[in-house]
């Protein structure tokens, strides 16, 4: 598999923006220069595995999320993402989400039969 550095850079930029970080903030967290970070995001440089790992860690994502956009996502990944979303919720909100998920699962099970 050949790496598409432009696509990797785009994914990095999207995740950085989602976190509301500037390029400078990410570069500082990773320990690289701002111009190097800019070149990585624009796909103008081949980023090393070590730097890519540091970027993934800083952005709270995984290497596969940065490298590939067409991987089949496993249950474990979704569990982690759901947990991440629920971190901002209070106990009452979590109960509401749980009740909704429970009802959804029950409804889906009925559809299968």
mmCIF file of N, CA and C in Angstrom:
data_model
loop_
_atom_site.group_PDB
_atom_site.id
_atom_site.type_symbol
_atom_site.label_atom_id
_atom_site.label_comp_id
_atom_site.label_asym_id
_atom_site.label_seq_id
_atom_site.Cartn_x
_atom_site.Cartn_y
_atom_site.Cartn_z
ATOM 1 N N UNK A 1 0.839 -1.173 0.000
ATOM 2 C CA UNK A 1 0.000 0.000 0.000
ATOM 3 C C UNK A 1 0.888 1.240 0.000
ATOM 4 N N UNK A 2 0.682 2.093 -0.944
ATOM 5 C CA UNK A 2 1.423 3.354 -1.020
ATOM 6 C C UNK A 2 0.676 4.417 -0.220
ATOM 7 N N UNK A 3 1.414 5.169 0.558
ATOM 8 C CA UNK A 3 0.790 6.196 1.387
ATOM 9 C C UNK A 3 0.482 7.449 0.580
ATOM 10 N N UNK A 4 -0.687 8.003 0.788
ATOM 11 C CA UNK A 4 -1.106 9.248 0.158
ATOM 12 C C UNK A 4 -0.875 10.365 1.175
ATOM 13 N N UNK A 5 0.280 11.024 1.052
ATOM 14 C CA UNK A 5 0.667 12.029 2.041
ATOM 15 C C UNK A 5 -0.248 13.256 2.032
ATOM 16 N N UNK A 6 -0.835 13.569 0.890
ATOM 17 C CA UNK A 6 -1.793 14.684 0.842
ATOM 18 C C UNK A 6 -3.039 14.343 1.654
ATOM 19 N N UNK A 7 -3.523 13.117 1.499
ATOM 20 C CA UNK A 7 -4.708 12.682 2.254
ATOM 21 C C UNK A 7 -4.399 12.618 3.749
ATOM 22 N N UNK A 8 -3.213 12.133 4.090
ATOM 23 C CA UNK A 8 -2.808 12.084 5.501
ATOM 24 C C UNK A 8 -2.784 13.502 6.071
ATOM 25 N N UNK A 9 -2.202 14.425 5.330
ATOM 26 C CA UNK A 9 -2.145 15.817 5.770
ATOM 27 C C UNK A 9 -3.524 16.420 5.966
ATOM 28 N N UNK A 10 -4.427 16.098 5.050
ATOM 29 C CA UNK A 10 -5.800 16.593 5.162
ATOM 30 C C UNK A 10 -6.474 16.044 6.413
ATOM 31 N N UNK A 11 -6.269 14.762 6.682
ATOM 32 C CA UNK A 11 -6.870 14.158 7.882
ATOM 33 C C UNK A 11 -6.300 14.786 9.157
ATOM 34 N N UNK A 12 -5.002 15.039 9.145
ATOM 35 C CA UNK A 12 -4.374 15.693 10.301
ATOM 36 C C UNK A 12 -4.992 17.076 10.507
ATOM 37 N N UNK A 13 -5.101 17.826 9.424
ATOM 38 C CA UNK A 13 -5.663 19.180 9.502
ATOM 39 C C UNK A 13 -7.100 19.149 10.024
ATOM 40 N N UNK A 14 -7.909 18.200 9.538
ATOM 41 C CA UNK A 14 -9.303 18.089 9.981
ATOM 42 C C UNK A 14 -9.389 17.794 11.478
ATOM 43 N N UNK A 15 -8.553 16.858 11.935
ATOM 44 C CA UNK A 15 -8.589 16.500 13.356
ATOM 45 C C UNK A 15 -8.053 17.636 14.229
ATOM 46 N N UNK A 16 -7.062 18.353 13.711
ATOM 47 C CA UNK A 16 -6.524 19.501 14.443
ATOM 48 C C UNK A 16 -7.600 20.582 14.575
ATOM 49 N N UNK A 17 -8.300 20.850 13.482
ATOM 50 C CA UNK A 17 -9.355 21.871 13.499
ATOM 51 C C UNK A 17 -10.493 21.463 14.436
ATOM 52 N N UNK A 18 -10.820 20.182 14.438
ATOM 53 C CA UNK A 18 -11.880 19.684 15.322
ATOM 54 C C UNK A 18 -11.516 19.923 16.787
ATOM 55 N N UNK A 19 -10.224 19.846 17.063
ATOM 56 C CA UNK A 19 -9.732 20.066 18.426
ATOM 57 C C UNK A 19 -9.547 21.561 18.724
ATOM 58 N N UNK A 20 -9.769 22.383 17.685
ATOM 59 C CA UNK A 20 -9.614 23.844 17.778
ATOM 60 C C UNK A 20 -8.179 24.247 18.102
ATOM 61 N N UNK A 21 -7.240 23.523 17.519
ATOM 62 C CA UNK A 21 -5.819 23.814 17.678
ATOM 63 C C UNK A 21 -5.300 24.505 16.428
ATOM 64 N N UNK A 22 -4.326 25.374 16.615
ATOM 65 C CA UNK A 22 -3.614 25.957 15.485
ATOM 66 C C UNK A 22 -2.506 24.990 15.070
ATOM 67 N N UNK A 23 -1.943 25.230 13.898
ATOM 68 C CA UNK A 23 -0.785 24.429 13.470
ATOM 69 C C UNK A 23 0.342 24.572 14.481
ATOM 70 N N UNK A 24 0.508 25.779 14.971
ATOM 71 C CA UNK A 24 1.582 26.046 15.927
ATOM 72 C C UNK A 24 1.392 25.237 17.213
ATOM 73 N N UNK A 25 0.162 25.146 17.676
ATOM 74 C CA UNK A 25 -0.120 24.372 18.892
ATOM 75 C C UNK A 25 0.198 22.893 18.687
ATOM 76 N N UNK A 26 -0.205 22.357 17.535
ATOM 77 C CA UNK A 26 0.068 20.943 17.258
ATOM 78 C C UNK A 26 1.562 20.711 17.094
ATOM 79 N N UNK A 27 2.220 21.594 16.353
ATOM 80 C CA UNK A 27 3.667 21.460 16.155
ATOM 81 C C UNK A 27 4.392 21.459 17.498
ATOM 82 N N UNK A 28 3.982 22.341 18.389
ATOM 83 C CA UNK A 28 4.597 22.414 19.710
ATOM 84 C C UNK A 28 4.356 21.131 20.503
ATOM 85 N N UNK A 29 3.140 20.610 20.449
ATOM 86 C CA UNK A 29 2.806 19.378 21.176
ATOM 87 C C UNK A 29 3.603 18.186 20.659
ATOM 88 N N UNK A 30 3.907 18.208 19.358
ATOM 89 C CA UNK A 30 4.623 17.099 18.728
ATOM 90 C C UNK A 30 6.136 17.283 18.821
ATOM 91 N N UNK A 31 6.574 18.533 18.982
ATOM 92 C CA UNK A 31 8.005 18.806 19.063
ATOM 93 C C UNK A 31 8.670 18.996 17.715
ATOM 94 N N UNK A 32 7.904 19.563 16.769
ATOM 95 C CA UNK A 32 8.459 19.864 15.443
ATOM 96 C C UNK A 32 8.212 21.344 15.148
ATOM 97 N N UNK A 33 8.855 21.845 14.099
ATOM 98 C CA UNK A 33 8.692 23.255 13.749
ATOM 99 C C UNK A 33 7.340 23.486 13.075
ATOM 100 N N UNK A 34 6.861 24.717 13.169
ATOM 101 C CA UNK A 34 5.608 25.071 12.519
ATOM 102 C C UNK A 34 5.682 24.899 10.996
ATOM 103 N N UNK A 35 6.784 25.318 10.332
ATOM 104 C CA UNK A 35 6.865 25.092 8.886
ATOM 105 C C UNK A 35 6.812 23.599 8.519
ATOM 106 N N UNK A 36 7.445 22.751 9.334
ATOM 107 C CA UNK A 36 7.401 21.307 9.063
ATOM 108 C C UNK A 36 5.965 20.793 9.201
ATOM 109 N N UNK A 37 5.248 21.266 10.227
ATOM 110 C CA UNK A 37 3.850 20.868 10.415
ATOM 111 C C UNK A 37 3.017 21.305 9.224
ATOM 112 N N UNK A 38 3.262 22.507 8.742
ATOM 113 C CA UNK A 38 2.553 23.019 7.573
ATOM 114 C C UNK A 38 2.805 22.137 6.353
ATOM 115 N N UNK A 39 4.052 21.758 6.149
ATOM 116 C CA UNK A 39 4.393 20.893 5.015
ATOM 117 C C UNK A 39 3.747 19.519 5.139
ATOM 118 N N UNK A 40 3.652 18.998 6.349
ATOM 119 C CA UNK A 40 2.996 17.704 6.562
ATOM 120 C C UNK A 40 1.520 17.815 6.193
ATOM 121 N N UNK A 41 0.855 18.861 6.674
ATOM 122 C CA UNK A 41 -0.576 19.031 6.402
ATOM 123 C C UNK A 41 -0.861 19.245 4.918
ATOM 124 N N UNK A 42 0.078 19.820 4.210
ATOM 125 C CA UNK A 42 -0.120 20.044 2.774
ATOM 126 C C UNK A 42 0.394 18.884 1.931
ATOM 127 N N UNK A 43 0.917 17.849 2.577
ATOM 128 C CA UNK A 43 1.399 16.681 1.849
ATOM 129 C C UNK A 43 2.669 16.938 1.078
ATOM 130 N N UNK A 44 3.425 17.931 1.495
ATOM 131 C CA UNK A 44 4.654 18.296 0.779
ATOM 132 C C UNK A 44 5.889 17.596 1.313
ATOM 133 N N UNK A 45 5.712 16.823 2.368
ATOM 134 C CA UNK A 45 6.839 16.094 2.937
ATOM 135 C C UNK A 45 6.362 14.719 3.371
ATOM 136 N N UNK A 46 7.256 13.765 3.324
ATOM 137 C CA UNK A 46 6.938 12.419 3.801
ATOM 138 C C UNK A 46 7.198 12.396 5.297
ATOM 139 N N UNK A 47 6.145 12.239 6.050
ATOM 140 C CA UNK A 47 6.240 12.265 7.504
ATOM 141 C C UNK A 47 6.716 10.899 8.005
ATOM 142 N N UNK A 48 7.624 10.915 8.973
ATOM 143 C CA UNK A 48 8.144 9.658 9.526
ATOM 144 C C UNK A 48 7.085 8.993 10.396
ATOM 145 N N UNK A 49 7.242 7.701 10.591
ATOM 146 C CA UNK A 49 6.311 6.950 11.426
ATOM 147 C C UNK A 49 6.314 7.483 12.859
ATOM 148 N N UNK A 50 7.489 7.835 13.355
ATOM 149 C CA UNK A 50 7.584 8.377 14.712
ATOM 150 C C UNK A 50 6.827 9.678 14.861
ATOM 151 N N UNK A 51 7.010 10.579 13.902
ATOM 152 C CA UNK A 51 6.309 11.865 13.948
ATOM 153 C C UNK A 51 4.811 11.661 13.778
ATOM 154 N N UNK A 52 4.436 10.763 12.882
ATOM 155 C CA UNK A 52 3.019 10.478 12.665
ATOM 156 C C UNK A 52 2.380 9.910 13.938
ATOM 157 N N UNK A 53 3.119 9.066 14.637
ATOM 158 C CA UNK A 53 2.636 8.523 15.911
ATOM 159 C C UNK A 53 2.458 9.640 16.935
ATOM 160 N N UNK A 54 3.424 10.544 17.001
ATOM 161 C CA UNK A 54 3.327 11.681 17.924
ATOM 162 C C UNK A 54 2.126 12.565 17.589
ATOM 163 N N UNK A 55 1.883 12.771 16.306
ATOM 164 C CA UNK A 55 0.738 13.577 15.872
ATOM 165 C C UNK A 55 -0.566 12.887 16.267
ATOM 166 N N UNK A 56 -0.649 11.586 16.002
ATOM 167 C CA UNK A 56 -1.856 10.830 16.360
ATOM 168 C C UNK A 56 -2.127 10.922 17.858
ATOM 169 N N UNK A 57 -1.084 10.751 18.654
ATOM 170 C CA UNK A 57 -1.249 10.831 20.111
ATOM 171 C C UNK A 57 -1.699 12.224 20.544
ATOM 172 N N UNK A 58 -1.100 13.255 19.964
ATOM 173 C CA UNK A 58 -1.459 14.629 20.322
ATOM 174 C C UNK A 58 -2.909 14.939 19.955
ATOM 175 N N UNK A 59 -3.381 14.339 18.872
ATOM 176 C CA UNK A 59 -4.745 14.594 18.406
ATOM 177 C C UNK A 59 -5.764 13.606 18.971
ATOM 178 N N UNK A 60 -5.310 12.748 19.874
ATOM 179 C CA UNK A 60 -6.197 11.736 20.469
ATOM 180 C C UNK A 60 -6.880 10.878 19.407
ATOM 181 N N UNK A 61 -6.089 10.429 18.448
ATOM 182 C CA UNK A 61 -6.607 9.560 17.394
ATOM 183 C C UNK A 61 -5.634 8.403 17.210
ATOM 184 N N UNK A 62 -5.871 7.585 16.218
ATOM 185 C CA UNK A 62 -5.010 6.433 15.966
ATOM 186 C C UNK A 62 -4.298 6.600 14.635
ATOM 187 N N UNK A 63 -3.210 5.862 14.482
ATOM 188 C CA UNK A 63 -2.469 5.916 13.218
ATOM 189 C C UNK A 63 -3.344 5.515 12.041
ATOM 190 N N UNK A 64 -4.124 4.455 12.209
ATOM 191 C CA UNK A 64 -4.950 4.008 11.090
ATOM 192 C C UNK A 64 -5.952 5.072 10.668
ATOM 193 N N UNK A 65 -6.425 5.871 11.605
ATOM 194 C CA UNK A 65 -7.359 6.942 11.257
ATOM 195 C C UNK A 65 -6.674 8.014 10.409
ATOM 196 N N UNK A 66 -5.393 8.218 10.629
ATOM 197 C CA UNK A 66 -4.660 9.214 9.841
ATOM 198 C C UNK A 66 -4.206 8.655 8.501
ATOM 199 N N UNK A 67 -3.846 7.378 8.480
ATOM 200 C CA UNK A 67 -3.275 6.784 7.266
ATOM 201 C C UNK A 67 -4.344 6.356 6.266
ATOM 202 N N UNK A 68 -5.415 5.759 6.737
ATOM 203 C CA UNK A 68 -6.438 5.191 5.847
ATOM 204 C C UNK A 68 -7.802 5.773 6.157
ATOM 205 N N UNK A 69 -8.591 5.945 5.113
ATOM 206 C CA UNK A 69 -9.952 6.418 5.332
ATOM 207 C C UNK A 69 -10.984 5.356 5.005
ATOM 208 N N UNK A 70 -10.526 4.157 4.658
ATOM 209 C CA UNK A 70 -11.483 3.140 4.247
ATOM 210 C C UNK A 70 -11.358 1.837 5.030
ATOM 211 N N UNK A 71 -10.845 1.911 6.246
ATOM 212 C CA UNK A 71 -10.754 0.714 7.068
ATOM 213 C C UNK A 71 -12.120 0.386 7.648
ATOM 214 N N UNK A 72 -12.387 -0.893 7.782
ATOM 215 C CA UNK A 72 -13.606 -1.318 8.449
ATOM 216 C C UNK A 72 -13.393 -1.108 9.943
ATOM 217 N N UNK A 73 -14.271 -0.379 10.531
ATOM 218 C CA UNK A 73 -14.114 -0.034 11.941
ATOM 219 C C UNK A 73 -14.693 -1.136 12.800
ATOM 220 N N UNK A 74 -13.927 -1.537 13.768
ATOM 221 C CA UNK A 74 -14.359 -2.598 14.664
ATOM 222 C C UNK A 74 -15.148 -2.070 15.843
ATOM 223 N N UNK A 75 -15.785 -2.981 16.542
ATOM 224 C CA UNK A 75 -16.601 -2.643 17.698
ATOM 225 C C UNK A 75 -15.791 -1.906 18.760
ATOM 226 N N UNK A 76 -14.549 -2.320 18.965
ATOM 227 C CA UNK A 76 -13.721 -1.694 19.998
ATOM 228 C C UNK A 76 -13.535 -0.210 19.711
ATOM 229 N N UNK A 77 -13.298 0.142 18.449
ATOM 230 C CA UNK A 77 -13.105 1.545 18.085
ATOM 231 C C UNK A 77 -14.367 2.340 18.394
ATOM 232 N N UNK A 78 -15.532 1.774 18.039
ATOM 233 C CA UNK A 78 -16.778 2.482 18.326
ATOM 234 C C UNK A 78 -17.004 2.614 19.826
ATOM 235 N N UNK A 79 -16.656 1.593 20.590
ATOM 236 C CA UNK A 79 -16.779 1.682 22.046
ATOM 237 C C UNK A 79 -15.966 2.857 22.576
ATOM 238 N N UNK A 80 -14.746 3.000 22.072
ATOM 239 C CA UNK A 80 -13.881 4.094 22.510
ATOM 240 C C UNK A 80 -14.461 5.448 22.117
ATOM 241 N N UNK A 81 -14.995 5.532 20.895
ATOM 242 C CA UNK A 81 -15.564 6.796 20.437
ATOM 243 C C UNK A 81 -16.807 7.165 21.236
ATOM 244 N N UNK A 82 -17.634 6.185 21.531
ATOM 245 C CA UNK A 82 -18.827 6.448 22.330
ATOM 246 C C UNK A 82 -18.420 6.929 23.724
ATOM 247 N N UNK A 83 -17.449 6.272 24.316
ATOM 248 C CA UNK A 83 -16.957 6.685 25.634
ATOM 249 C C UNK A 83 -16.439 8.116 25.598
ATOM 250 N N UNK A 84 -15.729 8.453 24.537
ATOM 251 C CA UNK A 84 -15.186 9.806 24.389
ATOM 252 C C UNK A 84 -16.317 10.834 24.334
ATOM 253 N N UNK A 85 -17.362 10.534 23.580
ATOM 254 C CA UNK A 85 -18.495 11.458 23.470
ATOM 255 C C UNK A 85 -19.202 11.634 24.811
ATOM 256 N N UNK A 86 -19.290 10.557 25.585
ATOM 257 C CA UNK A 86 -20.012 10.601 26.857
ATOM 258 C C UNK A 86 -19.244 11.297 27.974
ATOM 259 N N UNK A 87 -17.961 11.541 27.776
ATOM 260 C CA UNK A 87 -17.155 12.187 28.819
ATOM 261 C C UNK A 87 -17.697 13.563 29.195
ATOM 262 N N UNK A 88 -18.315 14.241 28.256
ATOM 263 C CA UNK A 88 -18.826 15.589 28.499
ATOM 264 C C UNK A 88 -20.220 15.588 29.119
ATOM 265 N N UNK A 89 -20.849 14.421 29.228
ATOM 266 C CA UNK A 89 -22.225 14.334 29.721
ATOM 267 C C UNK A 89 -22.271 14.147 31.233
ATOM 268 N N UNK A 90 -23.327 14.677 31.825
ATOM 269 C CA UNK A 90 -23.541 14.416 33.249
ATOM 270 C C UNK A 90 -24.278 13.083 33.397
ATOM 271 N N UNK A 91 -24.483 12.651 34.636
ATOM 272 C CA UNK A 91 -25.070 11.335 34.888
ATOM 273 C C UNK A 91 -26.479 11.206 34.298
ATOM 274 N N UNK A 92 -27.270 12.251 34.407
ATOM 275 C CA UNK A 92 -28.637 12.219 33.870
ATOM 276 C C UNK A 92 -28.626 12.067 32.349
ATOM 277 N N UNK A 93 -27.744 12.810 31.675
ATOM 278 C CA UNK A 93 -27.636 12.708 30.220
ATOM 279 C C UNK A 93 -27.196 11.309 29.796
ATOM 280 N N UNK A 94 -26.267 10.737 30.535
ATOM 281 C CA UNK A 94 -25.795 9.387 30.219
ATOM 282 C C UNK A 94 -26.938 8.387 30.358
ATOM 283 N N UNK A 95 -27.765 8.552 31.363
ATOM 284 C CA UNK A 95 -28.929 7.665 31.550
ATOM 285 C C UNK A 95 -29.871 7.782 30.356
ATOM 286 N N UNK A 96 -30.112 8.998 29.884
ATOM 287 C CA UNK A 96 -30.984 9.217 28.724
ATOM 288 C C UNK A 96 -30.397 8.534 27.493
ATOM 289 N N UNK A 97 -29.102 8.719 27.268
ATOM 290 C CA UNK A 97 -28.437 8.084 26.124
ATOM 291 C C UNK A 97 -28.544 6.566 26.239
ATOM 292 N N UNK A 98 -28.307 6.043 27.424
ATOM 293 C CA UNK A 98 -28.395 4.594 27.641
ATOM 294 C C UNK A 98 -29.796 4.079 27.312
ATOM 295 N N UNK A 99 -30.822 4.762 27.801
ATOM 296 C CA UNK A 99 -32.197 4.340 27.532
ATOM 297 C C UNK A 99 -32.508 4.370 26.039
ATOM 298 N N UNK A 100 -31.996 5.392 25.346
ATOM 299 C CA UNK A 100 -32.217 5.495 23.902
ATOM 300 C C UNK A 100 -31.515 4.361 23.159
ATOM 301 N N UNK A 101 -30.287 4.068 23.545
ATOM 302 C CA UNK A 101 -29.535 2.985 22.904
ATOM 303 C C UNK A 101 -30.240 1.655 23.145
ATOM 304 N N UNK A 102 -30.682 1.441 24.356
ATOM 305 C CA UNK A 102 -31.377 0.201 24.708
ATOM 306 C C UNK A 102 -32.630 0.030 23.837
ATOM 307 N N UNK A 103 -33.412 1.101 23.682
ATOM 308 C CA UNK A 103 -34.617 1.053 22.854
ATOM 309 C C UNK A 103 -34.271 0.815 21.389
ATOM 310 N N UNK A 104 -33.206 1.441 20.926
ATOM 311 C CA UNK A 104 -32.770 1.257 19.541
ATOM 312 C C UNK A 104 -32.362 -0.183 19.272
ATOM 313 N N UNK A 105 -31.582 -0.752 20.166
ATOM 314 C CA UNK A 105 -31.127 -2.134 20.007
ATOM 315 C C UNK A 105 -32.324 -3.077 19.986
ATOM 316 N N UNK A 106 -33.285 -2.829 20.850
ATOM 317 C CA UNK A 106 -34.492 -3.659 20.896
ATOM 318 C C UNK A 106 -35.255 -3.549 19.575
ATOM 319 N N UNK A 107 -35.375 -2.346 19.055
ATOM 320 C CA UNK A 107 -36.066 -2.117 17.785
ATOM 321 C C UNK A 107 -35.345 -2.798 16.624
ATOM 322 N N UNK A 108 -34.028 -2.714 16.615
ATOM 323 C CA UNK A 108 -33.246 -3.365 15.558
ATOM 324 C C UNK A 108 -33.386 -4.883 15.624
ATOM 325 N N UNK A 109 -33.418 -5.424 16.820
ATOM 326 C CA UNK A 109 -33.572 -6.874 16.986
ATOM 327 C C UNK A 109 -34.916 -7.333 16.432
ATOM 328 N N UNK A 110 -35.960 -6.538 16.635
ATOM 329 C CA UNK A 110 -37.286 -6.884 16.107
ATOM 330 C C UNK A 110 -37.294 -6.871 14.582
ATOM 331 N N UNK A 111 -36.565 -5.938 13.995
ATOM 332 C CA UNK A 111 -36.501 -5.849 12.524
ATOM 333 C C UNK A 111 -35.852 -7.070 11.912
ATOM 334 N N UNK A 112 -34.902 -7.657 12.620
ATOM 335 C CA UNK A 112 -34.168 -8.809 12.100
ATOM 336 C C UNK A 112 -35.016 -10.069 12.090
ATOM 337 N N UNK A 113 -36.051 -10.109 12.899
ATOM 338 C CA UNK A 113 -36.881 -11.316 13.006
ATOM 339 C C UNK A 113 -38.053 -11.220 12.125
#
